[in-house]
Amino acid sequence: MTQPDTSFTADGILSLLRSKGMRVTRSRRGILKALFNATSPLSLVELQKQAEIEGGVLPDYATVFRMMILLDGMDIVHKVNLKRSCSYYELSDPSRHYDHLVCVECGKVILLDMPCPVAETEKQLAQQYGFTGLKHSLEFFGRCAECSAPPASAPETASGPAIV
Amino acid sequence: MTQPDTSFTADGILSLLRSKGMRVTRSRRGILKALFNATSPLSLVELQKQAEIEGGVLPDYATVFRMMILLDGMDIVHKVNLKRSCSYYELSDPSRHYDHLVCVECGKVILLDMPCPVAETEKQLAQQYGFTGLKHSLEFFGRCAECSAPPASAPETASGPAIV
DNA sequence: ATACCTGCAAAGTCTTTGCCTTAGG
DNA sequence: CCTAAGGCAAAGACTTTGCAGGTAT
């Protein structure tokens, strides 16, 4: 009858884990809390730091790593392509879309809250190529308004540091 | 209004390098040849193997690595997000688009030769958020027809899908 | 002749795994 | 209790860099 939890909350996910024989631990609670508090994708190190258990104690890096593998396998989170040197994760609320706008200069990541621009394309591809279970990854990269603006008096040509 | 080379060929790129004071070497020729022969994105190791100089001699891995950094910086190639553990590169012919359809089971990568489905969105974002120099990365992930089909006696034939 | 490149090798970074201990249910 | 999870540490996998000798121009 009633399903465990349809609302995609930390508690709902914890219940789901429990219902599959997995355990709810302080680390897991902390990691989920960090994910739900996040405003943009987090790397494993960031997740670890923000998953503080209590009194400055952090879960082990390997614990975070394994937890994310687990959540990814359950489609609760997904990796985001930020063109950086390590993995970034964010929640996969099934009722939302996750397309991003990334500034290659300052690293800012904006989650695009717009109707998915490739939903139709995705359906067409499924038909045309016979692919099943299609998902997509869509990121826009560019220079944000602040980073595009000339720094007042520096007629910079181009180039510069930037987070490659 | 004639530019050195508008055709985006290996020779054209080599000329460009030369015109910037860079040198045309056997390794570089081999790497470009490998890129132009490729039918899907290549990893550094794959590029190295396919950039054979002569008589089984391969360019050094570091050479390939540095060459790709160079080409990426010149927008002659770009990295492709294949959700794998290493970098994949392909050419960036300015007259084409590079959106992909990837099978998560067998790894097949299909370059989508369709009008870019997010060209409009990209323009809107530039206006709405003030981003400049927008580019995007768009990949579809799923299971291809063959990998979706049940392993046993698959009655393929009639309604033929595959139009690769 | 002179920069620029290459090859070699070492160092770096992030990811992944093994193993024993801890603790959730 | 019994077994999944955590902590620690080592091993992997790629990437990145320093240098000395080679080579395109």
mmCIF file of C-alpha atoms (C1' of nucleotides) in Angstrom:
data_model
loop_
_atom_site.group_PDB
_atom_site.id
_atom_site.type_symbol
_atom_site.label_atom_id
_atom_site.label_comp_id
_atom_site.label_asym_id
_atom_site.label_seq_id
_atom_site.Cartn_x
_atom_site.Cartn_y
_atom_site.Cartn_z
ATOM 1 C CA MET A 1 0.000 0.000 0.000
ATOM 2 C CA THR A 2 1.830 3.052 1.136
ATOM 3 C CA GLN A 3 5.265 3.428 -0.285
ATOM 4 C CA PRO A 4 8.169 4.153 2.035
ATOM 5 C CA ASP A 5 8.795 7.646 0.814
ATOM 6 C CA THR A 6 8.101 9.454 -2.404
ATOM 7 C CA SER A 7 9.448 12.817 -1.439
ATOM 8 C CA PHE A 8 13.148 12.276 -2.035
ATOM 9 C CA THR A 9 14.397 13.371 1.354
ATOM 10 C CA ALA A 10 17.380 12.287 3.382
ATOM 11 C CA ASP A 11 15.115 10.323 5.681
ATOM 12 C CA GLY A 12 13.364 8.733 2.754
ATOM 13 C CA ILE A 13 16.649 7.565 1.325
ATOM 14 C CA LEU A 14 17.809 6.275 4.683
ATOM 15 C CA SER A 15 14.580 4.285 4.969
ATOM 16 C CA LEU A 16 15.187 2.891 1.531
ATOM 17 C CA LEU A 17 18.667 1.772 2.516
ATOM 18 C CA ARG A 18 17.337 0.183 5.683
ATOM 19 C CA SER A 19 14.636 -1.612 3.741
ATOM 20 C CA LYS A 20 17.312 -3.212 1.611
ATOM 21 C CA GLY A 21 19.205 -4.542 4.553
ATOM 22 C CA MET A 22 21.770 -1.763 4.517
ATOM 23 C CA ARG A 23 22.629 0.133 7.623
ATOM 24 C CA VAL A 24 22.036 3.649 8.659
ATOM 25 C CA THR A 25 25.175 5.031 10.209
ATOM 26 C CA ARG A 26 26.365 8.424 11.340
ATOM 27 C CA SER A 27 28.575 8.717 8.297
ATOM 28 C CA ARG A 28 25.719 8.018 5.951
ATOM 29 C CA ARG A 29 23.474 10.454 7.687
ATOM 30 C CA GLY A 30 26.198 13.065 7.452
ATOM 31 C CA ILE A 31 26.844 12.455 3.782
ATOM 32 C CA LEU A 32 23.176 12.691 2.907
ATOM 33 C CA LYS A 33 22.854 15.866 4.915
ATOM 34 C CA ALA A 34 25.777 17.333 3.003
ATOM 35 C CA LEU A 35 24.188 16.374 -0.294
ATOM 36 C CA PHE A 36 20.876 17.936 0.597
ATOM 37 C CA ASN A 37 22.526 21.124 1.822
ATOM 38 C CA ALA A 38 24.648 21.490 -1.282
ATOM 39 C CA THR A 39 23.894 24.196 -3.802
ATOM 40 C CA SER A 40 26.193 22.780 -6.427
ATOM 41 C CA PRO A 41 27.939 19.500 -7.131
ATOM 42 C CA LEU A 42 30.485 18.381 -4.533
ATOM 43 C CA SER A 43 33.747 16.514 -4.882
ATOM 44 C CA LEU A 44 34.494 13.594 -2.597
ATOM 45 C CA VAL A 45 36.772 15.731 -0.459
ATOM 46 C CA GLU A 46 34.137 18.435 -0.165
ATOM 47 C CA LEU A 47 31.544 15.872 0.742
ATOM 48 C CA GLN A 48 33.812 14.440 3.379
ATOM 49 C CA LYS A 49 34.430 17.844 4.931
ATOM 50 C CA GLN A 50 30.768 18.707 4.952
ATOM 51 C CA ALA A 51 29.640 15.378 6.314
ATOM 52 C CA GLU A 52 30.964 16.145 9.766
ATOM 53 C CA ILE A 53 29.748 13.523 12.189
ATOM 54 C CA GLU A 54 30.170 15.344 15.482
ATOM 55 C CA GLY A 55 32.830 17.308 17.241
ATOM 56 C CA GLY A 56 34.955 17.790 14.175
ATOM 57 C CA VAL A 57 35.087 14.102 13.378
ATOM 58 C CA LEU A 58 34.815 13.371 9.685
ATOM 59 C CA PRO A 59 33.926 10.127 7.990
ATOM 60 C CA ASP A 60 36.828 8.412 6.290
ATOM 61 C CA TYR A 61 37.452 9.335 2.682
ATOM 62 C CA ALA A 62 37.014 5.704 1.648
ATOM 63 C CA THR A 63 33.676 5.667 3.386
ATOM 64 C CA VAL A 64 32.514 8.645 1.373
ATOM 65 C CA PHE A 65 33.863 7.056 -1.771
ATOM 66 C CA ARG A 66 32.008 3.812 -1.173
ATOM 67 C CA MET A 67 28.842 5.559 -0.169
ATOM 68 C CA MET A 68 28.793 7.528 -3.397
ATOM 69 C CA ILE A 69 29.343 4.386 -5.454
ATOM 70 C CA LEU A 70 26.384 2.925 -3.644
ATOM 71 C CA LEU A 71 24.130 5.928 -4.136
ATOM 72 C CA ASP A 72 25.150 6.250 -7.755
ATOM 73 C CA GLY A 73 24.185 2.624 -8.336
ATOM 74 C CA MET A 74 20.789 3.307 -6.835
ATOM 75 C CA ASP A 75 20.313 6.405 -9.001
ATOM 76 C CA ILE A 76 20.114 8.605 -5.964
ATOM 77 C CA VAL A 77 23.060 10.698 -7.096
ATOM 78 C CA HIS A 78 24.971 11.105 -10.321
ATOM 79 C CA LYS A 79 28.343 12.385 -11.365
ATOM 80 C CA VAL A 80 28.533 15.758 -13.019
ATOM 81 C CA ASN A 81 30.965 16.614 -15.785
ATOM 82 C CA LEU A 82 32.714 19.790 -14.714
ATOM 83 C CA LYS A 83 35.866 19.324 -16.753
ATOM 84 C CA ARG A 84 37.892 19.156 -13.567
ATOM 85 C CA SER A 85 40.375 16.660 -12.309
ATOM 86 C CA CYS A 86 38.096 14.816 -9.937
ATOM 87 C CA SER A 87 34.546 13.561 -9.574
ATOM 88 C CA TYR A 88 31.654 15.750 -8.556
ATOM 89 C CA TYR A 89 28.324 14.431 -7.373
ATOM 90 C CA GLU A 90 24.882 15.824 -6.795
ATOM 91 C CA LEU A 91 21.478 14.419 -5.921
ATOM 92 C CA SER A 92 19.246 12.928 -8.607
ATOM 93 C CA ASP A 93 15.771 13.901 -7.571
ATOM 94 C CA PRO A 94 13.674 12.121 -10.230
ATOM 95 C CA SER A 95 11.309 15.043 -10.382
ATOM 96 C CA ARG A 96 14.016 17.453 -11.480
ATOM 97 C CA HIS A 97 16.485 18.035 -14.280
ATOM 98 C CA TYR A 98 20.180 18.525 -13.911
ATOM 99 C CA ASP A 99 21.674 20.568 -16.673
ATOM 100 C CA HIS A 100 24.415 23.018 -15.737
ATOM 101 C CA LEU A 101 25.966 26.290 -16.683
ATOM 102 C CA VAL A 102 29.609 26.448 -15.632
ATOM 103 C CA CYS A 103 32.018 29.356 -15.561
ATOM 104 C CA VAL A 104 35.408 28.191 -16.730
ATOM 105 C CA GLU A 105 37.049 31.151 -15.048
ATOM 106 C CA CYS A 106 35.758 31.201 -11.477
ATOM 107 C CA GLY A 107 34.274 27.741 -11.358
ATOM 108 C CA LYS A 108 30.757 28.851 -10.533
ATOM 109 C CA VAL A 109 28.127 26.217 -11.285
ATOM 110 C CA ILE A 110 24.532 27.183 -11.954
ATOM 111 C CA LEU A 111 21.888 24.496 -11.960
ATOM 112 C CA LEU A 112 19.561 25.292 -14.841
ATOM 113 C CA ASP A 113 16.011 25.186 -13.661
ATOM 114 C CA MET A 114 14.422 25.115 -17.064
ATOM 115 C CA PRO A 115 12.420 22.556 -18.957
ATOM 116 C CA CYS A 116 14.892 20.041 -20.310
ATOM 117 C CA PRO A 117 15.918 21.223 -23.790
ATOM 118 C CA VAL A 118 16.709 17.748 -25.039
ATOM 119 C CA ALA A 119 13.776 15.718 -23.744
ATOM 120 C CA GLU A 120 12.371 15.424 -27.253
ATOM 121 C CA THR A 121 15.702 14.656 -28.797
ATOM 122 C CA GLU A 122 16.176 11.910 -26.267
ATOM 123 C CA LYS A 123 12.944 10.223 -27.281
ATOM 124 C CA GLN A 124 13.813 10.491 -30.939
ATOM 125 C CA LEU A 125 17.190 8.922 -30.362
ATOM 126 C CA ALA A 126 15.641 6.064 -28.450
ATOM 127 C CA GLN A 127 13.450 5.312 -31.461
ATOM 128 C CA GLN A 128 15.963 5.977 -34.164
ATOM 129 C CA TYR A 129 18.819 4.022 -32.624
ATOM 130 C CA GLY A 130 16.970 1.542 -30.469
ATOM 131 C CA PHE A 131 18.718 2.676 -27.319
ATOM 132 C CA THR A 132 17.012 1.987 -24.018
ATOM 133 C CA GLY A 133 17.266 3.611 -20.642
ATOM 134 C CA LEU A 134 18.487 6.875 -22.094
ATOM 135 C CA LYS A 135 19.780 9.586 -19.836
ATOM 136 C CA HIS A 136 21.895 12.545 -20.705
ATOM 137 C CA SER A 137 24.559 14.843 -19.465
ATOM 138 C CA LEU A 138 24.322 18.445 -20.584
ATOM 139 C CA GLU A 139 26.666 21.187 -19.479
ATOM 140 C CA PHE A 140 27.289 24.640 -20.841
ATOM 141 C CA PHE A 141 30.720 26.145 -20.332
ATOM 142 C CA GLY A 142 31.609 29.774 -20.677
ATOM 143 C CA ARG A 143 32.653 32.873 -18.808
ATOM 144 C CA CYS A 144 30.140 34.339 -16.400
ATOM 145 C CA ALA A 145 29.162 38.001 -16.480
ATOM 146 C CA GLU A 146 31.592 38.973 -13.714
ATOM 147 C CA CYS A 147 34.469 37.079 -15.239
ATOM 148 C CA SER A 148 33.665 38.447 -18.678
ATOM 149 C CA ALA A 149 33.685 42.041 -17.515
ATOM 150 C CA PRO A 150 36.998 43.803 -17.983
ATOM 151 C CA PRO A 151 38.612 44.378 -14.573
ATOM 152 C CA ALA A 152 38.049 48.121 -14.790
ATOM 153 C CA SER A 153 41.330 49.175 -16.322
ATOM 154 C CA ALA A 154 43.040 46.119 -17.587
ATOM 155 C CA PRO A 155 42.640 45.728 -21.328
ATOM 156 C CA GLU A 156 43.405 42.056 -20.988
ATOM 157 C CA THR A 157 43.557 40.185 -24.206
ATOM 158 C CA ALA A 158 42.474 36.822 -23.067
ATOM 159 C CA SER A 159 44.160 33.907 -21.386
ATOM 160 C CA GLY A 160 44.481 33.706 -17.683
ATOM 161 C CA PRO A 161 44.405 31.226 -14.825
ATOM 162 C CA ALA A 162 41.035 29.602 -14.764
ATOM 163 C CA ILE A 163 40.161 26.230 -13.396
ATOM 164 C CA VAL A 164 41.100 23.894 -16.130
ATOM 165 C CA MET B 1 39.387 37.318 -46.368
ATOM 166 C CA THR B 2 41.225 34.164 -47.095
ATOM 167 C CA GLN B 3 42.582 32.477 -44.077
ATOM 168 C CA PRO B 4 45.548 30.138 -44.174
ATOM 169 C CA ASP B 5 43.369 27.095 -44.244
ATOM 170 C CA THR B 6 39.638 26.762 -43.857
ATOM 171 C CA SER B 7 39.338 23.096 -44.533
ATOM 172 C CA PHE B 8 40.366 21.728 -41.169
ATOM 173 C CA THR B 9 42.791 19.126 -42.390
ATOM 174 C CA ALA B 10 45.879 17.618 -40.837
ATOM 175 C CA ASP B 11 48.055 19.629 -43.191
ATOM 176 C CA GLY B 12 46.139 22.769 -42.420
ATOM 177 C CA ILE B 13 46.703 22.304 -38.725
ATOM 178 C CA LEU B 14 50.366 21.547 -39.230
ATOM 179 C CA SER B 15 50.726 24.756 -41.206
ATOM 180 C CA LEU B 16 49.037 26.620 -38.428
ATOM 181 C CA LEU B 17 51.482 25.214 -35.913
ATOM 182 C CA ARG B 18 54.400 26.117 -38.110
ATOM 183 C CA SER B 19 53.081 29.620 -38.555
ATOM 184 C CA LYS B 20 53.130 30.045 -34.807
ATOM 185 C CA GLY B 21 56.719 29.041 -34.518
ATOM 186 C CA MET B 22 55.937 25.505 -33.433
ATOM 187 C CA ARG B 23 57.535 22.558 -35.090
ATOM 188 C CA VAL B 24 56.201 19.863 -37.267
ATOM 189 C CA THR B 25 57.596 16.555 -36.113
ATOM 190 C CA ARG B 26 56.928 12.930 -36.914
ATOM 191 C CA SER B 27 55.093 12.503 -33.647
ATOM 192 C CA ARG B 28 52.813 15.382 -34.347
ATOM 193 C CA ARG B 29 52.090 14.213 -37.833
ATOM 194 C CA GLY B 30 51.272 10.763 -36.462
ATOM 195 C CA ILE B 31 48.995 12.095 -33.780
ATOM 196 C CA LEU B 32 47.071 14.244 -36.212
ATOM 197 C CA LYS B 33 46.748 11.357 -38.601
ATOM 198 C CA ALA B 34 45.342 9.232 -35.789
ATOM 199 C CA LEU B 35 42.855 11.934 -34.914
ATOM 200 C CA PHE B 36 41.676 12.288 -38.481
ATOM 201 C CA ASN B 37 41.337 8.531 -38.915
ATOM 202 C CA ALA B 38 39.365 8.102 -35.715
ATOM 203 C CA THR B 39 35.683 7.280 -35.841
ATOM 204 C CA SER B 40 35.144 7.952 -32.168
ATOM 205 C CA PRO B 41 36.962 9.720 -29.348
ATOM 206 C CA LEU B 42 40.374 8.308 -28.425
ATOM 207 C CA SER B 43 42.131 8.044 -25.096
ATOM 208 C CA LEU B 44 45.759 9.090 -24.803
ATOM 209 C CA VAL B 45 46.903 5.480 -24.900
ATOM 210 C CA GLU B 46 44.825 4.793 -27.983
ATOM 211 C CA LEU B 47 46.166 7.898 -29.637
ATOM 212 C CA GLN B 48 49.686 6.854 -28.830
ATOM 213 C CA LYS B 49 49.171 3.403 -30.319
ATOM 214 C CA GLN B 50 47.606 4.780 -33.449
ATOM 215 C CA ALA B 51 50.160 7.487 -33.949
ATOM 216 C CA GLU B 52 52.819 5.038 -35.079
ATOM 217 C CA ILE B 53 55.765 6.909 -36.446
ATOM 218 C CA GLU B 54 57.410 4.204 -38.499
ATOM 219 C CA GLY B 55 58.500 0.627 -38.072
ATOM 220 C CA GLY B 56 56.495 0.063 -34.917
ATOM 221 C CA VAL B 57 57.979 3.061 -33.162
ATOM 222 C CA LEU B 58 55.459 5.005 -31.123
ATOM 223 C CA PRO B 59 55.684 8.536 -29.829
ATOM 224 C CA ASP B 60 56.181 8.780 -26.099
ATOM 225 C CA TYR B 61 53.074 8.930 -23.959
ATOM 226 C CA ALA B 62 54.186 12.282 -22.549
ATOM 227 C CA THR B 63 54.530 13.612 -26.054
ATOM 228 C CA VAL B 64 50.975 12.660 -26.855
ATOM 229 C CA PHE B 65 49.848 14.155 -23.583
ATOM 230 C CA ARG B 66 51.558 17.461 -24.271
ATOM 231 C CA MET B 67 50.381 17.562 -27.846
ATOM 232 C CA MET B 68 46.778 17.148 -26.781
ATOM 233 C CA ILE B 69 47.122 19.910 -24.199
ATOM 234 C CA LEU B 70 48.425 22.066 -26.984
ATOM 235 C CA LEU B 71 45.680 21.196 -29.447
ATOM 236 C CA ASP B 72 43.014 21.573 -26.803
ATOM 237 C CA GLY B 73 44.294 25.045 -26.038
ATOM 238 C CA MET B 74 44.042 25.922 -29.702
ATOM 239 C CA ASP B 75 40.497 24.547 -29.909
ATOM 240 C CA ILE B 76 41.558 21.998 -32.451
ATOM 241 C CA VAL B 77 40.411 19.141 -30.251
ATOM 242 C CA HIS B 78 38.253 18.840 -27.161
ATOM 243 C CA LYS B 79 37.776 16.328 -24.401
ATOM 244 C CA VAL B 80 34.675 14.207 -24.482
ATOM 245 C CA ASN B 81 32.803 13.128 -21.398
ATOM 246 C CA LEU B 82 32.391 9.378 -21.664
ATOM 247 C CA LYS B 83 32.043 8.648 -17.966
ATOM 248 C CA ARG B 84 35.211 6.611 -18.079
ATOM 249 C CA SER B 85 38.344 6.710 -16.023
ATOM 250 C CA CYS B 86 40.512 8.609 -18.439
ATOM 251 C CA SER B 87 40.411 11.409 -20.972
ATOM 252 C CA TYR B 88 39.094 11.003 -24.488
ATOM 253 C CA TYR B 89 39.720 13.461 -27.270
ATOM 254 C CA GLU B 90 38.326 14.114 -30.700
ATOM 255 C CA LEU B 91 38.751 16.788 -33.321
ATOM 256 C CA SER B 92 36.829 20.035 -33.112
ATOM 257 C CA ASP B 93 36.028 20.885 -36.671
ATOM 258 C CA PRO B 94 34.325 24.265 -36.293
ATOM 259 C CA SER B 95 31.868 23.418 -39.010
ATOM 260 C CA ARG B 96 30.490 20.439 -37.113
ATOM 261 C CA HIS B 97 28.753 19.555 -33.877
ATOM 262 C CA TYR B 98 29.891 17.004 -31.376
ATOM 263 C CA ASP B 99 27.065 15.515 -29.400
ATOM 264 C CA HIS B 100 27.284 11.815 -28.593
ATOM 265 C CA LEU B 101 25.208 8.764 -27.959
ATOM 266 C CA VAL B 102 27.055 6.284 -25.761
ATOM 267 C CA CYS B 103 26.225 2.702 -24.885
ATOM 268 C CA VAL B 104 27.014 2.133 -21.239
ATOM 269 C CA GLU B 105 27.210 -1.604 -21.829
ATOM 270 C CA CYS B 106 29.536 -2.092 -24.791
ATOM 271 C CA GLY B 107 31.075 1.342 -24.887
ATOM 272 C CA LYS B 108 30.032 2.139 -28.435
ATOM 273 C CA VAL B 109 30.098 5.852 -29.190
ATOM 274 C CA ILE B 110 27.949 7.315 -31.931
ATOM 275 C CA LEU B 111 28.607 10.835 -33.089
ATOM 276 C CA LEU B 112 25.227 12.458 -33.582
ATOM 277 C CA ASP B 113 25.113 14.119 -36.929
ATOM 278 C CA MET B 114 22.021 16.162 -36.293
ATOM 279 C CA PRO B 115 21.355 19.854 -35.999
ATOM 280 C CA CYS B 116 22.453 20.836 -32.517
ATOM 281 C CA PRO B 117 19.437 20.507 -30.225
ATOM 282 C CA VAL B 118 20.633 23.137 -27.791
ATOM 283 C CA ALA B 119 21.854 25.876 -30.092
ATOM 284 C CA GLU B 120 18.863 28.037 -29.210
ATOM 285 C CA THR B 121 19.118 27.291 -25.528
ATOM 286 C CA GLU B 122 22.730 28.319 -25.622
ATOM 287 C CA LYS B 123 21.894 31.720 -27.048
ATOM 288 C CA GLN B 124 19.179 32.228 -24.468
ATOM 289 C CA LEU B 125 21.535 31.382 -21.659
ATOM 290 C CA ALA B 126 24.115 33.804 -22.948
ATOM 291 C CA GLN B 127 21.536 36.574 -22.792
ATOM 292 C CA GLN B 128 19.858 35.551 -19.594
ATOM 293 C CA TYR B 129 22.993 34.985 -17.545
ATOM 294 C CA GLY B 130 25.466 37.179 -19.344
ATOM 295 C CA PHE B 131 27.824 34.316 -20.062
ATOM 296 C CA THR B 132 30.227 34.711 -22.939
ATOM 297 C CA GLY B 133 32.016 32.213 -25.114
ATOM 298 C CA LEU B 134 29.457 29.529 -24.443
ATOM 299 C CA LYS B 135 30.111 25.992 -25.552
ATOM 300 C CA HIS B 136 28.454 22.852 -24.419
ATOM 301 C CA SER B 137 28.968 19.215 -23.780
ATOM 302 C CA LEU B 138 26.036 16.952 -24.554
ATOM 303 C CA GLU B 139 26.095 13.199 -24.227
ATOM 304 C CA PHE B 140 23.310 10.669 -24.140
ATOM 305 C CA PHE B 141 23.919 7.447 -22.244
ATOM 306 C CA GLY B 142 21.912 4.275 -22.562
ATOM 307 C CA ARG B 143 21.983 0.725 -23.756
ATOM 308 C CA CYS B 144 22.268 0.191 -27.492
ATOM 309 C CA ALA B 145 19.871 -2.046 -29.435
ATOM 310 C CA GLU B 146 22.218 -5.036 -29.365
ATOM 311 C CA CYS B 147 22.987 -4.684 -25.697
ATOM 312 C CA SER B 148 19.304 -4.187 -24.885
ATOM 313 C CA ALA B 149 18.235 -7.307 -26.732
ATOM 314 C CA PRO B 150 17.813 -10.471 -24.685
ATOM 315 C CA PRO B 151 20.931 -12.642 -25.086
ATOM 316 C CA ALA B 152 19.070 -15.798 -26.182
ATOM 317 C CA SER B 153 17.244 -16.065 -29.514
ATOM 318 C CA ALA B 154 16.734 -12.504 -30.515
ATOM 319 C CA PRO B 155 14.410 -12.406 -33.554
ATOM 320 C CA GLU B 156 16.205 -9.461 -35.064
ATOM 321 C CA THR B 157 15.444 -8.792 -38.688
ATOM 322 C CA ALA B 158 11.960 -7.483 -39.480
ATOM 323 C CA SER B 159 11.517 -4.062 -37.961
ATOM 324 C CA GLY B 160 15.137 -3.238 -38.353
ATOM 325 C CA PRO B 161 16.302 -0.526 -36.024
ATOM 326 C CA ALA B 162 19.971 0.285 -36.350
ATOM 327 C CA ILE B 163 20.542 3.084 -38.818
ATOM 328 C CA VAL B 164 24.018 3.919 -37.750
ATOM 329 C "C1'" DA C 1 73.022 27.624 -34.316
ATOM 330 C "C1'" DT C 2 69.031 27.833 -31.461
ATOM 331 C "C1'" DA C 3 64.793 27.116 -29.710
ATOM 332 C "C1'" DC C 4 61.505 23.757 -29.527
ATOM 333 C "C1'" DC C 5 60.467 18.746 -28.792
ATOM 334 C "C1'" DT C 6 61.080 14.202 -27.382
ATOM 335 C "C1'" DG C 7 61.963 10.345 -24.441
ATOM 336 C "C1'" DC C 8 62.750 8.767 -19.984
ATOM 337 C "C1'" DA C 9 61.704 8.620 -15.403
ATOM 338 C "C1'" DA C 10 60.020 10.369 -11.242
ATOM 339 C "C1'" DA C 11 56.445 12.663 -8.786
ATOM 340 C "C1'" DG C 12 51.641 13.894 -8.055
ATOM 341 C "C1'" DT C 13 46.676 13.356 -7.636
ATOM 342 C "C1'" DC C 14 42.731 11.018 -7.245
ATOM 343 C "C1'" DT C 15 40.665 6.475 -7.137
ATOM 344 C "C1'" DT C 16 40.161 1.788 -5.577
ATOM 345 C "C1'" DT C 17 40.951 -2.188 -2.658
ATOM 346 C "C1'" DG C 18 42.262 -5.347 1.374
ATOM 347 C "C1'" DC C 19 41.767 -6.326 5.955
ATOM 348 C "C1'" DC C 20 40.696 -6.140 10.512
ATOM 349 C "C1'" DT C 21 37.740 -3.732 13.858
ATOM 350 C "C1'" DT C 22 33.393 -1.513 15.077
ATOM 351 C "C1'" DA C 23 28.682 -1.244 15.525
ATOM 352 C "C1'" DG C 24 23.745 -1.341 13.462
ATOM 353 C "C1'" DG C 25 19.557 -4.267 13.536
ATOM 354 C "C1'" DC D 1 25.066 -12.349 17.398
ATOM 355 C "C1'" DC D 2 25.968 -11.711 12.580
ATOM 356 C "C1'" DT D 3 27.127 -9.159 9.016
ATOM 357 C "C1'" DA D 4 27.327 -4.705 6.835
ATOM 358 C "C1'" DA D 5 30.129 -0.575 7.299
ATOM 359 C "C1'" DG D 6 34.098 2.071 8.869
ATOM 360 C "C1'" DG D 7 38.960 3.220 9.417
ATOM 361 C "C1'" DC D 8 43.580 2.790 8.005
ATOM 362 C "C1'" DA D 9 46.887 2.139 4.780
ATOM 363 C "C1'" DA D 10 48.688 0.355 0.625
ATOM 364 C "C1'" DA D 11 48.173 -0.267 -4.179
ATOM 365 C "C1'" DG D 12 46.456 1.340 -8.703
ATOM 366 C "C1'" DA D 13 45.538 4.208 -12.649
ATOM 367 C "C1'" DC D 14 46.199 8.365 -14.948
ATOM 368 C "C1'" DT D 15 48.133 12.620 -15.248
ATOM 369 C "C1'" DT D 16 51.789 15.963 -14.911
ATOM 370 C "C1'" DT D 17 56.515 17.626 -14.656
ATOM 371 C "C1'" DG D 18 61.874 18.058 -14.825
ATOM 372 C "C1'" DC D 19 65.781 17.342 -17.541
ATOM 373 C "C1'" DA D 20 69.189 16.277 -20.867
ATOM 374 C "C1'" DG D 21 69.857 15.147 -25.433
ATOM 375 C "C1'" DG D 22 67.766 15.303 -30.242
ATOM 376 C "C1'" DT D 23 65.968 17.868 -34.217
ATOM 377 C "C1'" DA D 24 63.187 21.077 -37.125
ATOM 378 C "C1'" DT D 25 64.040 25.602 -39.091
#
